[in-house]
PDB file of C-alpha atoms in Angstrom:
ATOM      1  CA  TYR A 632     -20.902  -2.407 -21.367  1.00  0.00           C
ATOM      2  CA  ALA A 633     -21.280  -2.261 -25.125  1.00  0.00           C
ATOM      3  CA  SER A 634     -25.066  -2.401 -24.923  1.00  0.00           C
ATOM      4  CA  ALA A 635     -25.136   0.392 -22.335  1.00  0.00           C
ATOM      5  CA  THR A 636     -23.037   2.680 -24.502  1.00  0.00           C
ATOM      6  CA  SER A 637     -24.874   1.838 -27.709  1.00  0.00           C
ATOM      7  CA  GLU A 638     -28.190   2.866 -26.135  1.00  0.00           C
ATOM      8  CA  VAL A 639     -26.758   6.278 -25.277  1.00  0.00           C
ATOM      9  CA  TYR A 640     -25.114   6.789 -28.666  1.00  0.00           C
ATOM     10  CA  GLU A 641     -27.770   5.433 -31.037  1.00  0.00           C
ATOM     11  CA  GLN A 642     -27.814   8.790 -32.755  1.00  0.00           C
ATOM     12  CA  GLN A 643     -24.543  10.311 -33.876  1.00  0.00           C
ATOM     13  CA  PRO A 644     -23.727  13.273 -31.643  1.00  0.00           C
ATOM     14  CA  PRO A 645     -23.143  16.591 -33.382  1.00  0.00           C
ATOM     15  CA  ARG A 646     -19.561  17.471 -34.284  1.00  0.00           C
ATOM     16  CA  TYR A 647     -19.350  19.770 -31.246  1.00  0.00           C
ATOM     17  CA  THR A 648     -21.031  18.647 -28.060  1.00  0.00           C
ATOM     18  CA  PRO A 649     -21.078  21.016 -25.100  1.00  0.00           C
ATOM     19  CA  PRO A 650     -19.180  19.693 -22.042  1.00  0.00           C
ATOM     20  CA  ALA A 651     -22.359  19.679 -19.933  1.00  0.00           C
ATOM     21  CA  GLU A 652     -24.074  17.354 -22.399  1.00  0.00           C
ATOM     22  CA  LEU A 653     -21.015  15.085 -22.582  1.00  0.00           C
ATOM     23  CA  GLN A 654     -20.992  14.909 -18.777  1.00  0.00           C
ATOM     24  CA  GLN A 655     -24.701  14.018 -18.768  1.00  0.00           C
ATOM     25  CA  ARG A 656     -24.085  11.218 -21.276  1.00  0.00           C
ATOM     26  CA  LEU A 657     -21.154   9.931 -19.241  1.00  0.00           C
ATOM     27  CA  ASP A 658     -23.265   9.983 -16.061  1.00  0.00           C
ATOM     28  CA  THR A 659     -25.984   7.986 -17.851  1.00  0.00           C
ATOM     29  CA  VAL A 660     -23.529   5.332 -19.038  1.00  0.00           C
ATOM     30  CA  ARG A 661     -21.863   5.153 -15.613  1.00  0.00           C
ATOM     31  CA  ALA A 662     -25.200   4.776 -13.821  1.00  0.00           C
ATOM     32  CA  ARG A 663     -26.314   1.957 -16.123  1.00  0.00           C
ATOM     33  CA  TYR A 664     -22.919   0.252 -15.961  1.00  0.00           C
ATOM     34  CA  ASN A 665     -22.626   0.349 -12.176  1.00  0.00           C
ATOM     35  CA  THR A 666     -26.188   0.161 -10.885  1.00  0.00           C
ATOM     36  CA  ARG A 667     -28.388  -1.649 -13.428  1.00  0.00           C
ATOM     37  CA  ARG A 668     -26.034  -3.961 -15.349  1.00  0.00           C
ATOM     38  CA  ARG A 669     -25.537  -7.392 -13.782  1.00  0.00           C
ATOM     39  CA  HIS A 670     -21.888  -8.313 -13.353  1.00  0.00           C
ATOM     40  CA  GLY A 671     -21.124 -11.690 -14.916  1.00  0.00           C
ATOM     41  CA  SER A 672     -19.067 -13.088 -12.041  1.00  0.00           C
ATOM     42  CA  LEU A 673     -20.982 -11.503  -9.148  1.00  0.00           C
ATOM     43  CA  ASP A 674     -24.541 -12.520 -10.087  1.00  0.00           C
ATOM     44  CA  THR A 675     -25.687  -9.039  -9.046  1.00  0.00           C
ATOM     45  CA  THR A 676     -24.927  -5.434  -9.923  1.00  0.00           C
ATOM     46  CA  PRO A 677     -21.570  -3.938  -8.868  1.00  0.00           C
ATOM     47  CA  HIS A 678     -23.485  -1.319  -6.851  1.00  0.00           C
ATOM     48  CA  ALA A 679     -25.418  -3.951  -4.872  1.00  0.00           C
ATOM     49  CA  PHE A 680     -22.290  -6.050  -4.326  1.00  0.00           C
ATOM     50  CA  TRP A 681     -20.359  -3.021  -2.983  1.00  0.00           C
ATOM     51  CA  HIS A 682     -23.081  -2.085  -0.519  1.00  0.00           C
ATOM     52  CA  ALA A 683     -23.508  -5.689   0.675  1.00  0.00           C
ATOM     53  CA  ALA A 684     -19.766  -6.158   1.361  1.00  0.00           C
ATOM     54  CA  LYS A 685     -18.778  -6.490   5.020  1.00  0.00           C
ATOM     55  CA  ALA A 686     -15.490  -4.639   4.458  1.00  0.00           C
ATOM     56  CA  HIS A 687     -13.919  -2.685   1.624  1.00  0.00           C
ATOM     57  CA  GLY A 688     -10.283  -2.761   2.713  1.00  0.00           C
ATOM     58  CA  GLY A 689      -8.282   0.377   3.369  1.00  0.00           C
ATOM     59  CA  PRO A 690      -6.942   1.893   6.610  1.00  0.00           C
ATOM     60  CA  GLY A 691      -9.824   0.640   8.737  1.00  0.00           C
ATOM     61  CA  ASP A 692      -9.230  -2.959   7.643  1.00  0.00           C
ATOM     62  CA  LEU A 693      -5.446  -3.304   7.705  1.00  0.00           C
ATOM     63  CA  PRO A 694      -4.159  -6.802   8.326  1.00  0.00           C
ATOM     64  CA  ARG A 695      -2.737  -7.347  11.783  1.00  0.00           C
ATOM     65  CA  GLN A 696       0.975  -8.099  11.879  1.00  0.00           C
ATOM     66  CA  ASP A 697       2.193  -9.706  15.085  1.00  0.00           C
ATOM     67  CA  ASP A 698       5.552 -10.943  13.860  1.00  0.00           C
ATOM     68  CA  ALA A 699       7.303  -7.571  13.363  1.00  0.00           C
ATOM     69  CA  THR A 700       8.433  -5.020  15.928  1.00  0.00           C
ATOM     70  CA  VAL A 701       9.653  -1.443  15.583  1.00  0.00           C
ATOM     71  CA  HIS A 702      12.487  -0.098  17.733  1.00  0.00           C
ATOM     72  CA  LEU A 703      13.933   3.412  18.046  1.00  0.00           C
ATOM     73  CA  ILE A 704      17.595   2.903  18.966  1.00  0.00           C
ATOM     74  CA  LYS A 705      20.218   5.577  19.659  1.00  0.00           C
ATOM     75  CA  VAL A 706      23.576   4.694  18.121  1.00  0.00           C
ATOM     76  CA  THR A 707      26.421   4.682  20.667  1.00  0.00           C
ATOM     77  CA  ASP A 708      29.600   6.751  20.319  1.00  0.00           C
ATOM     78  CA  ASN A 709      31.438   3.756  18.867  1.00  0.00           C
ATOM     79  CA  GLY A 710      28.738   3.291  16.166  1.00  0.00           C
ATOM     80  CA  THR A 711      26.876   0.316  17.563  1.00  0.00           C
ATOM     81  CA  ALA A 712      23.186  -0.151  18.248  1.00  0.00           C
ATOM     82  CA  ILE A 713      21.790  -2.468  20.896  1.00  0.00           C
ATOM     83  CA  LEU A 714      18.688  -4.421  19.915  1.00  0.00           C
ATOM     84  CA  GLY A 715      17.631  -6.558  22.866  1.00  0.00           C
ATOM     85  CA  ARG A 716      20.593  -8.795  23.606  1.00  0.00           C
ATOM     86  CA  HIS A 717      22.112  -8.201  20.169  1.00  0.00           C
ATOM     87  CA  THR A 718      24.700  -5.574  19.216  1.00  0.00           C
ATOM     88  CA  LEU A 719      25.053  -4.515  15.601  1.00  0.00           C
ATOM     89  CA  SER A 720      27.336  -2.035  13.886  1.00  0.00           C
ATOM     90  CA  ALA A 721      25.723   0.952  12.179  1.00  0.00           C
ATOM     91  CA  GLY A 722      29.039   2.756  11.724  1.00  0.00           C
ATOM     92  CA  ARG A 723      30.658   5.621  13.676  1.00  0.00           C
ATOM     93  CA  ARG A 724      29.280   8.237  11.289  1.00  0.00           C
ATOM     94  CA  HIS A 725      25.834   7.477  12.748  1.00  0.00           C
ATOM     95  CA  ALA A 726      26.968   7.932  16.381  1.00  0.00           C
ATOM     96  CA  GLY A 727      24.311   9.804  18.350  1.00  0.00           C
ATOM     97  CA  ALA A 728      21.621   9.329  15.688  1.00  0.00           C
ATOM     98  CA  THR A 729      18.371   7.582  16.525  1.00  0.00           C
ATOM     99  CA  LEU A 730      17.731   4.797  14.045  1.00  0.00           C
ATOM    100  CA  THR A 731      14.466   3.006  13.445  1.00  0.00           C
ATOM    101  CA  LEU A 732      14.967  -0.746  13.417  1.00  0.00           C
ATOM    102  CA  LEU A 733      12.249  -2.951  12.012  1.00  0.00           C
ATOM    103  CA  ARG A 734      12.625  -6.534  13.199  1.00  0.00           C
ATOM    104  CA  ASN A 735      10.633  -9.200  11.399  1.00  0.00           C
ATOM    105  CA  GLY A 736      11.602 -12.537  12.888  1.00  0.00           C
ATOM    106  CA  ARG A 737      15.387 -12.738  12.472  1.00  0.00           C
ATOM    107  CA  HIS A 738      15.488 -10.076   9.721  1.00  0.00           C
ATOM    108  CA  VAL A 739      16.364  -6.503  10.756  1.00  0.00           C
ATOM    109  CA  THR A 740      16.148  -3.407   8.571  1.00  0.00           C
ATOM    110  CA  ALA A 741      17.674  -0.147   9.856  1.00  0.00           C
ATOM    111  CA  TYR A 742      16.355   3.254   8.757  1.00  0.00           C
ATOM    112  CA  THR A 743      18.059   6.633   9.153  1.00  0.00           C
ATOM    113  CA  PRO A 744      16.256   9.512  10.898  1.00  0.00           C
ATOM    114  CA  ASP A 745      15.304  10.724   7.383  1.00  0.00           C
ATOM    115  CA  GLY A 746      13.567   7.404   6.634  1.00  0.00           C
ATOM    116  CA  ASP A 747      16.186   6.070   4.220  1.00  0.00           C
ATOM    117  CA  VAL A 748      17.179   2.409   4.463  1.00  0.00           C
ATOM    118  CA  LEU A 749      20.608   2.237   6.087  1.00  0.00           C
ATOM    119  CA  GLY A 750      21.027  -1.520   5.812  1.00  0.00           C
ATOM    120  CA  THR A 751      19.821  -4.971   6.750  1.00  0.00           C
ATOM    121  CA  LEU A 752      21.037  -8.066   8.532  1.00  0.00           C
ATOM    122  CA  THR A 753      19.844 -11.459   9.629  1.00  0.00           C
ATOM    123  CA  LEU A 754      20.224 -12.065  13.351  1.00  0.00           C
ATOM    124  CA  ASP A 755      22.262 -15.029  14.487  1.00  0.00           C
ATOM    125  CA  GLU A 756      20.594 -15.983  17.772  1.00  0.00           C
ATOM    126  CA  THR A 757      23.746 -17.792  18.924  1.00  0.00           C
ATOM    127  CA  LYS A 758      25.839 -14.578  18.896  1.00  0.00           C
ATOM    128  CA  ARG A 759      25.630 -11.323  20.826  1.00  0.00           C
ATOM    129  CA  TYR A 760      27.620  -9.250  18.286  1.00  0.00           C
ATOM    130  CA  GLN A 761      25.939  -9.354  14.889  1.00  0.00           C
ATOM    131  CA  GLY A 762      28.480  -7.457  12.810  1.00  0.00           C
ATOM    132  CA  LYS A 763      27.904  -4.633  10.375  1.00  0.00           C
ATOM    133  CA  LEU A 764      24.670  -3.908   8.553  1.00  0.00           C
ATOM    134  CA  THR A 765      24.655  -4.919   4.896  1.00  0.00           C
ATOM    135  CA  PRO A 766      24.266  -1.596   3.073  1.00  0.00           C
ATOM    136  CA  ALA A 767      21.017  -0.976   1.202  1.00  0.00           C
ATOM    137  CA  ALA A 768      21.279  -1.329  -2.573  1.00  0.00           C
TER     138      ALA A 768
END
């Protein structure tokens, strides 16, 4: 990087440099840095490595998660929510609300309709009634 910038700035720029000229200098440094300079750990240029990559990550390459499930559950009048064969207490103040429950193995996180975390609990597979959610911190 230092050699790329020193080539561009061999001569001291004038005290005031118009923005267009500064942009041109920046573009020159960026082009050398990304397309002509060999990256020490890649054994090629960053530009060539990027274009040769099979995937770049992002929304098209999200990891698949098979161990979690999402459930929309309406809270009963007495404040409970039924998740499969398990009953858990969300509290009477949430009666009638539809909660989003994210189950990851035995761990359950409950979200309010606004997306706030209501609470969590760890399912006990030996019991039908799971008790009250542990409030979110």
